[in-house]
Amino acid sequence: MEIKYIGVNDRITDLFEGQFEIPNGISYNSYLVRDEKIAIMDSVDLRFFDKWLENIKKELNDTPPDFLVVNHMEPDHSSSIRHLVLEYPSIKIVSTKKSFDMMRGFFGTDFDESKIVVDNGTALSLGKSTLTFYTAPMVHWPEVMVSYLDTEKTLFSADAFGKFGALDHSEDWACEARRYYFGIVGKYGAQVSSLLKKLSDLKIEKICPLHGPTLDSNLSYYLDLYEKWASYQPEVDGVFIAYTSVYGNTKEGALLLKDELESRGTRVSICDLAREDMHEAIEDAFKYNRLVLATTTYNNGIFPFMREFINHLTERNFQNRTVAFMENGTWAPNAAKTMKSMLENSKNLTIIDTGVTILSALNENSRAQIVALANELVK
Amino acid sequence: MKYVCDVCGWVYDEAEGAPEYGIAPGTKFEDLPEDFECPLCGVSKDNFSKE
């Protein structure tokens, strides 16, 4: 019984899923489970099919695999299915009913001759070991399942516990896993919590996600982070300042607030939403327990990057944090009102009433407001 | 009247019901059993909104 990694590194794609910057690439993970029967766990992006097949052949030579287990139907893990079936016509595809419905959409066929439909709790014997499948709807697609291999105490976790970054690049796990989680899965915290609960009775010693490294030590660290992220609890005591600035005056206000907070011993992270990675900003908004939004009144609303940012937060169920506002306007400042109204349906936010209004550029009044806001934020 | 799942976007159309899940056409949303779950993603009735 052994599990072999047969995935691939993607160093070509610049924007993952058409929107996420991946300066260090990404991996599409696939695993080979070899018992009396041979199972391949998920496929890879079709552009890397040849490399993947080479990895399979290196392990199996001319032996055909028995099963392809499809935990997730998103094309970065599924677009090679048809090519694999052409290569190994006898292979059986193991997945949920919803996955086969999706295959009809993607491939025009649900591989009726080859399919084995499984549901929550279905077991598949490979010989000495058994794979058991657990449905994981909306983590982060409806058809998703995860697979547990009993003899190895290994969870094949689909996109859960995934991260950006190719496997030949070494970096801290949490930062890129957090950006991945809040960017891609963030809206579905309740569903992630349900899955963690569903799996809580399993003895898990190894997690094999579809992106990023296999996790096989200190698992409570990763599970605790996922519990926290799924329940929208902040991770770090500190202030995240997200700003936009047209002529630099709002930026000056944001930087002054940063200095004031740091001089009070508070940890601060700051981001220019127009110039830095929007998804890093989303990650930080969920990481810290306090958020300050600073923007300009624009077209009688707010600057577009701030509008986009707040929309990203609300559609991901932003909640359980303290929020304060800083606005700038030259004739009719109303950005704070607009930002506040965009967040009015968000749950359990503590809104700080002490606002900052900059009239074009910082002056004595607005500097005093910033000092007052810093005092309020550290209370 | 139609109701949409806030989580995954599945739509329940009262006129059509959901025959493949044993719900007859014309069944009002309020008459669905309390333990009704979204057939696509499994969340409960209170996660639906009027479309």
CSV table of C-alpha atoms in Angstrom, one decimal:
chain,number,residue,atom,x,y,z
A,1,MET,CA,0.0,0.0,0.0
A,2,GLU,CA,1.5,3.3,-1.0
A,3,ILE,CA,0.4,6.8,-2.0
A,4,LYS,CA,2.5,8.4,-4.7
A,5,TYR,CA,2.3,12.0,-5.8
A,6,ILE,CA,1.7,12.3,-9.5
A,7,GLY,CA,0.6,15.9,-9.8
A,8,VAL,CA,2.1,18.7,-11.8
A,9,ASN,CA,3.4,22.3,-11.3
A,10,ASP,CA,1.9,25.1,-13.3
A,11,ARG,CA,4.5,27.9,-13.9
A,12,ILE,CA,2.7,29.2,-17.0
A,13,THR,CA,-0.6,30.6,-15.8
A,14,ASP,CA,-0.5,34.2,-14.6
A,15,LEU,CA,-4.0,34.6,-13.3
A,16,PHE,CA,-5.4,31.5,-11.7
A,17,GLU,CA,-9.2,31.1,-12.4
A,18,GLY,CA,-8.9,34.2,-14.4
A,19,GLN,CA,-8.4,36.5,-11.4
A,20,PHE,CA,-5.9,35.4,-8.8
A,21,GLU,CA,-2.2,36.4,-9.2
A,22,ILE,CA,0.1,33.5,-8.8
A,23,PRO,CA,3.6,34.8,-9.0
A,24,ASN,CA,5.0,31.5,-7.7
A,25,GLY,CA,2.7,29.3,-9.8
A,26,ILE,CA,0.3,26.6,-8.5
A,27,SER,CA,0.2,22.8,-8.4
A,28,TYR,CA,-2.5,20.6,-9.6
A,29,ASN,CA,-2.2,17.6,-7.3
A,30,SER,CA,-3.1,14.1,-8.2
A,31,TYR,CA,-2.2,11.0,-6.3
A,32,LEU,CA,-1.8,7.3,-7.1
A,33,VAL,CA,-3.0,4.8,-4.5
A,34,ARG,CA,-1.6,1.4,-5.1
A,35,ASP,CA,-3.1,-1.6,-3.4
A,36,GLU,CA,-4.5,-4.8,-5.1
A,37,LYS,CA,-6.5,-2.3,-7.1
A,38,ILE,CA,-5.0,1.0,-8.3
A,39,ALA,CA,-6.8,4.3,-7.9
A,40,ILE,CA,-5.9,7.7,-9.3
A,41,MET,CA,-7.1,10.5,-7.1
A,42,ASP,CA,-8.3,13.4,-9.3
A,43,SER,CA,-6.8,14.6,-12.6
A,44,VAL,CA,-5.0,17.8,-13.6
A,45,ASP,CA,-5.5,20.7,-16.0
A,46,LEU,CA,-5.6,19.5,-19.5
A,47,ARG,CA,-2.7,21.6,-20.6
A,48,PHE,CA,-0.5,19.4,-18.3
A,49,PHE,CA,-2.0,16.1,-19.4
A,50,ASP,CA,1.2,14.8,-21.1
A,51,LYS,CA,3.3,15.5,-18.0
A,52,TRP,CA,0.6,13.8,-15.8
A,53,LEU,CA,0.4,10.8,-18.0
A,54,GLU,CA,4.2,10.5,-17.9
A,55,ASN,CA,4.0,10.5,-14.1
A,56,ILE,CA,1.4,7.8,-14.1
A,57,LYS,CA,3.3,5.6,-16.6
A,58,LYS,CA,6.5,6.0,-14.6
A,59,GLU,CA,4.7,4.4,-11.6
A,60,LEU,CA,2.6,1.9,-13.5
A,61,ASN,CA,4.5,1.0,-16.6
A,62,ASP,CA,1.9,-0.9,-18.7
A,63,THR,CA,-0.5,-1.7,-15.9
A,64,PRO,CA,-3.8,0.1,-16.3
A,65,PRO,CA,-5.3,1.8,-13.3
A,66,ASP,CA,-8.6,0.5,-12.1
A,67,PHE,CA,-10.2,3.7,-10.8
A,68,LEU,CA,-10.2,7.5,-11.3
A,69,VAL,CA,-11.7,9.1,-8.2
A,70,VAL,CA,-13.1,12.6,-9.0
A,71,ASN,CA,-13.4,14.6,-5.8
A,72,HIS,CA,-14.0,17.9,-7.6
A,73,MET,CA,-15.2,18.8,-11.1
A,74,GLU,CA,-13.6,22.2,-11.6
A,75,PRO,CA,-11.6,22.1,-14.8
A,76,ASP,CA,-8.2,22.5,-13.2
A,77,HIS,CA,-8.8,19.0,-11.7
A,78,SER,CA,-11.1,17.5,-14.2
A,79,SER,CA,-10.4,18.6,-17.8
A,80,SER,CA,-8.1,15.6,-18.4
A,81,ILE,CA,-10.8,13.0,-17.6
A,82,ARG,CA,-11.8,12.3,-21.2
A,83,HIS,CA,-8.1,12.0,-22.3
A,84,LEU,CA,-7.4,9.6,-19.5
A,85,VAL,CA,-10.5,7.4,-20.4
A,86,LEU,CA,-9.1,7.3,-24.0
A,87,GLU,CA,-5.8,6.2,-22.7
A,88,TYR,CA,-7.3,3.6,-20.3
A,89,PRO,CA,-10.7,2.5,-21.7
A,90,SER,CA,-11.2,0.0,-18.9
A,91,ILE,CA,-10.9,2.6,-16.1
A,92,LYS,CA,-13.9,3.2,-13.8
A,93,ILE,CA,-14.7,6.8,-12.8
A,94,VAL,CA,-15.8,7.1,-9.2
A,95,SER,CA,-17.7,10.3,-8.2
A,96,THR,CA,-21.0,11.8,-7.0
A,97,LYS,CA,-24.2,12.0,-9.1
A,98,LYS,CA,-23.7,15.8,-9.3
A,99,SER,CA,-20.2,15.3,-10.8
A,100,PHE,CA,-21.5,13.1,-13.5
A,101,ASP,CA,-24.2,15.7,-14.3
A,102,MET,CA,-21.4,18.2,-14.7
A,103,MET,CA,-19.4,15.8,-16.9
A,104,ARG,CA,-22.3,15.9,-19.3
A,105,GLY,CA,-21.9,19.7,-19.4
A,106,PHE,CA,-18.2,19.7,-19.8
A,107,PHE,CA,-17.7,16.7,-22.1
A,108,GLY,CA,-21.1,16.0,-23.6
A,109,THR,CA,-21.1,12.6,-21.9
A,110,ASP,CA,-21.3,11.2,-18.3
A,111,PHE,CA,-19.1,8.2,-19.2
A,112,ASP,CA,-22.1,5.9,-18.6
A,113,GLU,CA,-20.0,2.8,-19.4
A,114,SER,CA,-17.4,3.7,-16.9
A,115,LYS,CA,-19.2,5.3,-14.1
A,116,ILE,CA,-19.5,4.3,-10.4
A,117,VAL,CA,-21.8,6.7,-8.6
A,118,VAL,CA,-21.0,7.1,-4.9
A,119,ASP,CA,-22.7,9.1,-2.1
A,120,ASN,CA,-21.9,10.2,1.4
A,121,GLY,CA,-20.5,7.2,3.3
A,122,THR,CA,-20.0,4.9,0.3
A,123,ALA,CA,-16.9,2.7,0.6
A,124,LEU,CA,-14.7,1.3,-2.1
A,125,SER,CA,-12.4,-1.5,-1.4
A,126,LEU,CA,-9.0,-1.4,-3.0
A,127,GLY,CA,-7.8,-4.7,-1.4
A,128,LYS,CA,-6.3,-4.2,2.0
A,129,SER,CA,-7.4,-0.6,2.2
A,130,THR,CA,-10.7,1.1,1.7
A,131,LEU,CA,-11.6,4.5,0.4
A,132,THR,CA,-14.7,6.1,2.0
A,133,PHE,CA,-16.3,9.1,0.4
A,134,TYR,CA,-17.9,12.0,2.2
A,135,THR,CA,-19.9,14.6,0.3
A,136,ALA,CA,-18.8,18.2,0.8
A,137,PRO,CA,-21.4,20.4,-0.9
A,138,MET,CA,-20.3,24.0,-1.6
A,139,VAL,CA,-16.7,23.4,-0.4
A,140,HIS,CA,-16.7,25.1,-2.8
A,141,TRP,CA,-18.8,23.6,-5.5
A,142,PRO,CA,-22.0,21.4,-5.0
A,143,GLU,CA,-20.6,18.2,-6.4
A,144,VAL,CA,-17.5,18.1,-4.2
A,145,MET,CA,-16.6,15.0,-2.1
A,146,VAL,CA,-13.5,14.1,0.0
A,147,SER,CA,-12.0,10.7,0.2
A,148,TYR,CA,-10.6,8.9,3.3
A,149,LEU,CA,-8.1,6.1,2.9
A,150,ASP,CA,-8.3,4.0,6.1
A,151,THR,CA,-5.0,2.2,6.2
A,152,GLU,CA,-3.0,5.4,5.6
A,153,LYS,CA,-5.3,7.6,7.7
A,154,THR,CA,-5.2,10.0,4.8
A,155,LEU,CA,-7.8,12.5,3.7
A,156,PHE,CA,-7.9,13.6,0.1
A,157,SER,CA,-9.5,16.9,0.8
A,158,ALA,CA,-10.4,18.3,-2.6
A,159,ASP,CA,-9.8,22.1,-2.7
A,160,ALA,CA,-9.9,22.4,1.1
A,161,PHE,CA,-6.5,22.9,2.7
A,162,GLY,CA,-5.2,24.0,-0.7
A,163,LYS,CA,-2.8,26.9,-1.4
A,164,PHE,CA,-1.3,28.9,-4.2
A,165,GLY,CA,2.3,28.3,-5.1
A,166,ALA,CA,4.0,25.5,-7.1
A,167,LEU,CA,5.5,22.7,-5.1
A,168,ASP,CA,9.1,23.6,-6.2
A,169,HIS,CA,8.7,27.0,-4.5
A,170,SER,CA,9.2,27.0,-0.7
A,171,GLU,CA,7.2,29.5,1.4
A,172,ASP,CA,5.1,29.9,4.5
A,173,TRP,CA,1.9,27.9,4.2
A,174,ALA,CA,-0.6,30.1,6.0
A,175,CYS,CA,-0.3,33.3,3.9
A,176,GLU,CA,-1.0,31.8,0.5
A,177,ALA,CA,-3.5,29.2,1.9
A,178,ARG,CA,-5.4,32.1,3.5
A,179,ARG,CA,-5.4,34.1,0.3
A,180,TYR,CA,-6.7,31.0,-1.5
A,181,TYR,CA,-9.3,30.2,1.1
A,182,PHE,CA,-10.8,33.7,1.4
A,183,GLY,CA,-10.6,34.3,-2.3
A,184,ILE,CA,-12.2,31.1,-3.4
A,185,VAL,CA,-14.0,29.4,-0.6
A,186,GLY,CA,-14.7,32.4,1.8
A,187,LYS,CA,-18.4,32.7,1.1
A,188,TYR,CA,-18.9,29.0,2.2
A,189,GLY,CA,-17.8,29.1,5.8
A,190,ALA,CA,-20.9,27.4,7.1
A,191,GLN,CA,-20.3,24.5,4.6
A,192,VAL,CA,-16.7,24.2,5.5
A,193,SER,CA,-17.7,24.0,9.2
A,194,SER,CA,-20.2,21.3,8.4
A,195,LEU,CA,-17.5,19.3,6.6
A,196,LEU,CA,-15.0,19.7,9.5
A,197,LYS,CA,-17.7,18.4,11.8
A,198,LYS,CA,-18.5,15.5,9.5
A,199,LEU,CA,-14.8,14.5,9.5
A,200,SER,CA,-14.2,15.0,13.2
A,201,ASP,CA,-14.6,11.3,14.1
A,202,LEU,CA,-11.9,10.3,11.6
A,203,LYS,CA,-8.4,9.7,12.6
A,204,ILE,CA,-6.5,11.9,10.1
A,205,GLU,CA,-2.7,11.8,10.0
A,206,LYS,CA,-2.2,13.1,6.5
A,207,ILE,CA,-4.1,15.6,4.3
A,208,CYS,CA,-3.7,15.5,0.5
A,209,PRO,CA,-5.3,18.6,-1.0
A,210,LEU,CA,-5.7,19.4,-4.7
A,211,HIS,CA,-3.2,22.4,-4.5
A,212,GLY,CA,-0.1,22.9,-2.4
A,213,PRO,CA,1.8,20.5,-0.2
A,214,THR,CA,0.7,17.3,1.5
A,215,LEU,CA,0.2,18.1,5.2
A,216,ASP,CA,1.5,15.3,7.4
A,217,SER,CA,2.7,16.9,10.6
A,218,ASN,CA,1.2,19.2,13.2
A,219,LEU,CA,-2.2,18.8,11.6
A,220,SER,CA,-4.0,20.6,14.5
A,221,TYR,CA,-2.3,23.8,13.3
A,222,TYR,CA,-4.0,23.6,9.9
A,223,LEU,CA,-7.3,22.3,11.3
A,224,ASP,CA,-7.4,25.1,13.9
A,225,LEU,CA,-6.8,27.7,11.2
A,226,TYR,CA,-9.6,26.2,9.0
A,227,GLU,CA,-12.0,26.2,12.0
A,228,LYS,CA,-11.2,29.9,12.6
A,229,TRP,CA,-11.5,30.9,8.9
A,230,ALA,CA,-14.8,28.9,8.4
A,231,SER,CA,-16.4,30.6,11.5
A,232,TYR,CA,-15.2,34.1,10.4
A,233,GLN,CA,-13.2,34.6,13.6
A,234,PRO,CA,-10.3,37.0,13.3
A,235,GLU,CA,-6.8,35.5,13.6
A,236,VAL,CA,-4.7,38.5,14.6
A,237,ASP,CA,-5.2,41.4,17.0
A,238,GLY,CA,-4.5,44.4,14.9
A,239,VAL,CA,-5.8,47.0,12.4
A,240,PHE,CA,-5.9,46.6,8.6
A,241,ILE,CA,-6.1,49.9,6.8
A,242,ALA,CA,-7.4,49.7,3.2
A,243,TYR,CA,-7.3,52.9,1.3
A,244,THR,CA,-7.6,54.5,-2.1
A,245,SER,CA,-6.2,57.9,-2.9
A,246,VAL,CA,-6.6,60.1,-6.0
A,247,TYR,CA,-4.0,62.8,-5.3
A,248,GLY,CA,-2.3,61.4,-2.2
A,249,ASN,CA,-4.3,63.2,0.5
A,250,THR,CA,-6.3,60.2,1.6
A,251,LYS,CA,-3.1,58.2,1.5
A,252,GLU,CA,-1.5,60.8,3.8
A,253,GLY,CA,-4.4,60.4,6.2
A,254,ALA,CA,-4.2,56.6,6.1
A,255,LEU,CA,-0.4,56.7,6.8
A,256,LEU,CA,-0.9,59.2,9.7
A,257,LEU,CA,-3.4,56.8,11.2
A,258,LYS,CA,-0.9,53.9,10.8
A,259,ASP,CA,1.7,55.9,12.6
A,260,GLU,CA,-0.6,56.9,15.4
A,261,LEU,CA,-1.7,53.3,15.9
A,262,GLU,CA,1.8,51.9,15.8
A,263,SER,CA,2.9,54.5,18.3
A,264,ARG,CA,0.2,53.0,20.6
A,265,GLY,CA,1.8,49.6,20.2
A,266,THR,CA,-0.9,48.3,17.7
A,267,ARG,CA,0.0,46.0,14.9
A,268,VAL,CA,-1.0,47.5,11.5
A,269,SER,CA,-1.2,46.4,7.9
A,270,ILE,CA,-1.9,48.9,5.2
A,271,CYS,CA,-2.9,48.5,1.5
A,272,ASP,CA,-3.4,50.8,-1.5
A,273,LEU,CA,-6.4,49.0,-3.1
A,274,ALA,CA,-5.6,50.4,-6.6
A,275,ARG,CA,-2.0,49.3,-6.6
A,276,GLU,CA,-1.7,46.1,-4.6
A,277,ASP,CA,-3.2,42.7,-5.0
A,278,MET,CA,-6.9,42.9,-4.2
A,279,HIS,CA,-6.9,39.3,-2.9
A,280,GLU,CA,-4.1,40.1,-0.4
A,281,ALA,CA,-6.3,42.9,0.9
A,282,ILE,CA,-9.3,40.5,1.2
A,283,GLU,CA,-7.1,38.1,3.1
A,284,ASP,CA,-6.0,40.8,5.5
A,285,ALA,CA,-9.5,42.1,6.1
A,286,PHE,CA,-10.4,38.6,7.4
A,287,LYS,CA,-7.1,38.1,9.2
A,288,TYR,CA,-7.2,41.2,11.5
A,289,ASN,CA,-10.0,42.0,14.0
A,290,ARG,CA,-10.2,45.7,13.1
A,291,LEU,CA,-10.6,47.3,9.7
A,292,VAL,CA,-10.4,50.9,8.6
A,293,LEU,CA,-11.7,51.9,5.1
A,294,ALA,CA,-10.4,55.2,3.7
A,295,THR,CA,-11.5,56.5,0.4
A,296,THR,CA,-12.6,59.5,-1.7
A,297,THR,CA,-16.0,60.6,-2.5
A,298,TYR,CA,-16.3,59.9,-6.3
A,299,ASN,CA,-19.2,60.3,-8.7
A,300,ASN,CA,-21.3,61.0,-5.6
A,301,GLY,CA,-20.3,57.5,-4.4
A,302,ILE,CA,-16.9,56.1,-3.6
A,303,PHE,CA,-13.7,55.4,-5.6
A,304,PRO,CA,-14.2,52.2,-7.7
A,305,PHE,CA,-11.4,50.1,-6.1
A,306,MET,CA,-13.0,50.6,-2.7
A,307,ARG,CA,-16.5,49.7,-4.0
A,308,GLU,CA,-15.0,46.5,-5.5
A,309,PHE,CA,-13.2,45.7,-2.3
A,310,ILE,CA,-16.3,46.1,-0.1
A,311,ASN,CA,-18.3,44.0,-2.6
A,312,HIS,CA,-15.7,41.3,-2.3
A,313,LEU,CA,-16.0,41.4,1.5
A,314,THR,CA,-19.8,41.3,1.7
A,315,GLU,CA,-20.2,38.5,-0.8
A,316,ARG,CA,-17.8,36.5,1.4
A,317,ASN,CA,-20.0,37.1,4.5
A,318,PHE,CA,-17.6,39.6,6.2
A,319,GLN,CA,-18.6,39.7,9.9
A,320,ASN,CA,-17.4,39.7,13.5
A,321,ARG,CA,-15.1,42.7,13.2
A,322,THR,CA,-14.7,46.3,14.2
A,323,VAL,CA,-14.9,48.8,11.3
A,324,ALA,CA,-14.1,52.5,11.0
A,325,PHE,CA,-14.3,54.9,8.1
A,326,MET,CA,-12.2,57.8,6.8
A,327,GLU,CA,-13.5,59.8,3.9
A,328,ASN,CA,-12.2,62.6,1.7
A,329,GLY,CA,-14.3,65.0,-0.4
A,330,THR,CA,-13.6,68.5,-1.9
A,331,TRP,CA,-17.2,69.7,-2.1
A,332,ALA,CA,-19.7,67.2,-0.7
A,333,PRO,CA,-18.0,64.4,1.2
A,334,ASN,CA,-20.3,61.4,1.6
A,335,ALA,CA,-18.0,58.4,1.2
A,336,ALA,CA,-18.4,57.2,4.8
A,337,LYS,CA,-22.1,57.1,4.4
A,338,THR,CA,-21.8,55.1,1.2
A,339,MET,CA,-19.3,52.6,2.7
A,340,LYS,CA,-21.5,52.2,5.8
A,341,SER,CA,-24.6,51.5,3.8
A,342,MET,CA,-22.7,48.8,1.8
A,343,LEU,CA,-21.9,47.0,5.0
A,344,GLU,CA,-25.3,47.4,6.7
A,345,ASN,CA,-26.4,43.8,6.0
A,346,SER,CA,-23.1,42.3,7.4
A,347,LYS,CA,-23.5,40.4,10.6
A,348,ASN,CA,-22.0,41.4,13.9
A,349,LEU,CA,-19.9,44.4,12.9
A,350,THR,CA,-19.0,47.0,15.5
A,351,ILE,CA,-19.0,50.3,13.6
A,352,ILE,CA,-16.9,53.0,15.2
A,353,ASP,CA,-18.8,56.3,15.1
A,354,THR,CA,-15.6,58.4,15.4
A,355,GLY,CA,-15.1,59.1,11.7
A,356,VAL,CA,-12.5,61.1,9.8
A,357,THR,CA,-13.6,63.6,7.2
A,358,ILE,CA,-10.8,65.1,5.1
A,359,LEU,CA,-11.8,68.2,3.1
A,360,SER,CA,-9.4,67.9,0.2
A,361,ALA,CA,-6.2,67.8,2.2
A,362,LEU,CA,-5.3,67.1,5.8
A,363,ASN,CA,-5.6,70.1,8.2
A,364,GLU,CA,-5.7,70.6,11.9
A,365,ASN,CA,-9.3,69.3,12.2
A,366,SER,CA,-8.8,66.1,10.3
A,367,ARG,CA,-5.5,65.4,12.0
A,368,ALA,CA,-7.2,65.7,15.3
A,369,GLN,CA,-10.0,63.4,14.1
A,370,ILE,CA,-7.3,60.8,13.1
A,371,VAL,CA,-5.8,61.0,16.5
A,372,ALA,CA,-9.2,60.5,18.1
A,373,LEU,CA,-9.9,57.6,15.8
A,374,ALA,CA,-6.6,56.0,16.7
A,375,ASN,CA,-7.6,56.3,20.4
A,376,GLU,CA,-10.9,54.8,19.7
A,377,LEU,CA,-9.4,51.9,17.8
A,378,VAL,CA,-7.1,50.9,20.6
A,379,LYS,CA,-9.7,51.1,23.4
B,1,MET,CA,-43.5,32.2,-7.1
B,2,LYS,CA,-39.8,31.2,-7.2
B,3,TYR,CA,-37.4,30.9,-4.3
B,4,VAL,CA,-33.6,30.9,-4.8
B,5,CYS,CA,-31.0,29.2,-2.6
B,6,ASP,CA,-28.7,31.9,-1.2
B,7,VAL,CA,-25.8,29.5,-1.0
B,8,CYS,CA,-25.6,27.9,-4.4
B,9,GLY,CA,-28.3,29.6,-6.5
B,10,TRP,CA,-30.6,26.6,-7.1
B,11,VAL,CA,-34.1,27.8,-7.9
B,12,TYR,CA,-37.3,26.3,-6.5
B,13,ASP,CA,-40.2,27.1,-8.8
B,14,GLU,CA,-43.6,26.4,-7.1
B,15,ALA,CA,-45.3,26.0,-10.4
B,16,GLU,CA,-42.9,23.2,-11.5
B,17,GLY,CA,-42.2,21.7,-8.0
B,18,ALA,CA,-39.2,19.4,-8.0
B,19,PRO,CA,-40.6,16.0,-9.3
B,20,GLU,CA,-37.2,14.4,-9.3
B,21,TYR,CA,-37.0,15.0,-5.6
B,22,GLY,CA,-40.6,13.9,-5.0
B,23,ILE,CA,-42.2,17.3,-4.8
B,24,ALA,CA,-45.3,17.7,-6.9
B,25,PRO,CA,-45.8,20.7,-9.2
B,26,GLY,CA,-47.8,23.5,-7.5
B,27,THR,CA,-46.3,22.8,-4.0
B,28,LYS,CA,-46.0,26.1,-2.2
B,29,PHE,CA,-42.6,26.8,-0.7
B,30,GLU,CA,-44.1,27.2,2.7
B,31,ASP,CA,-45.7,23.7,2.4
B,32,LEU,CA,-42.3,22.1,1.8
B,33,PRO,CA,-41.4,19.9,4.8
B,34,GLU,CA,-39.5,21.7,7.5
B,35,ASP,CA,-36.5,19.4,7.0
B,36,PHE,CA,-36.4,20.2,3.3
B,37,GLU,CA,-32.9,20.7,2.0
B,38,CYS,CA,-31.6,22.3,-1.1
B,39,PRO,CA,-31.2,19.4,-3.5
B,40,LEU,CA,-28.0,20.9,-4.9
B,41,CYS,CA,-26.0,22.0,-1.8
B,42,GLY,CA,-28.0,20.6,1.1
B,43,VAL,CA,-28.7,23.8,3.1
B,44,SER,CA,-32.0,24.2,5.0
B,45,LYS,CA,-35.2,26.1,4.0
B,46,ASP,CA,-34.3,29.3,5.8
B,47,ASN,CA,-31.4,29.8,3.4
B,48,PHE,CA,-33.9,30.5,0.6
B,49,SER,CA,-35.1,33.9,-0.6
B,50,LYS,CA,-37.9,35.0,-2.8
B,51,GLU,CA,-36.6,35.6,-6.3
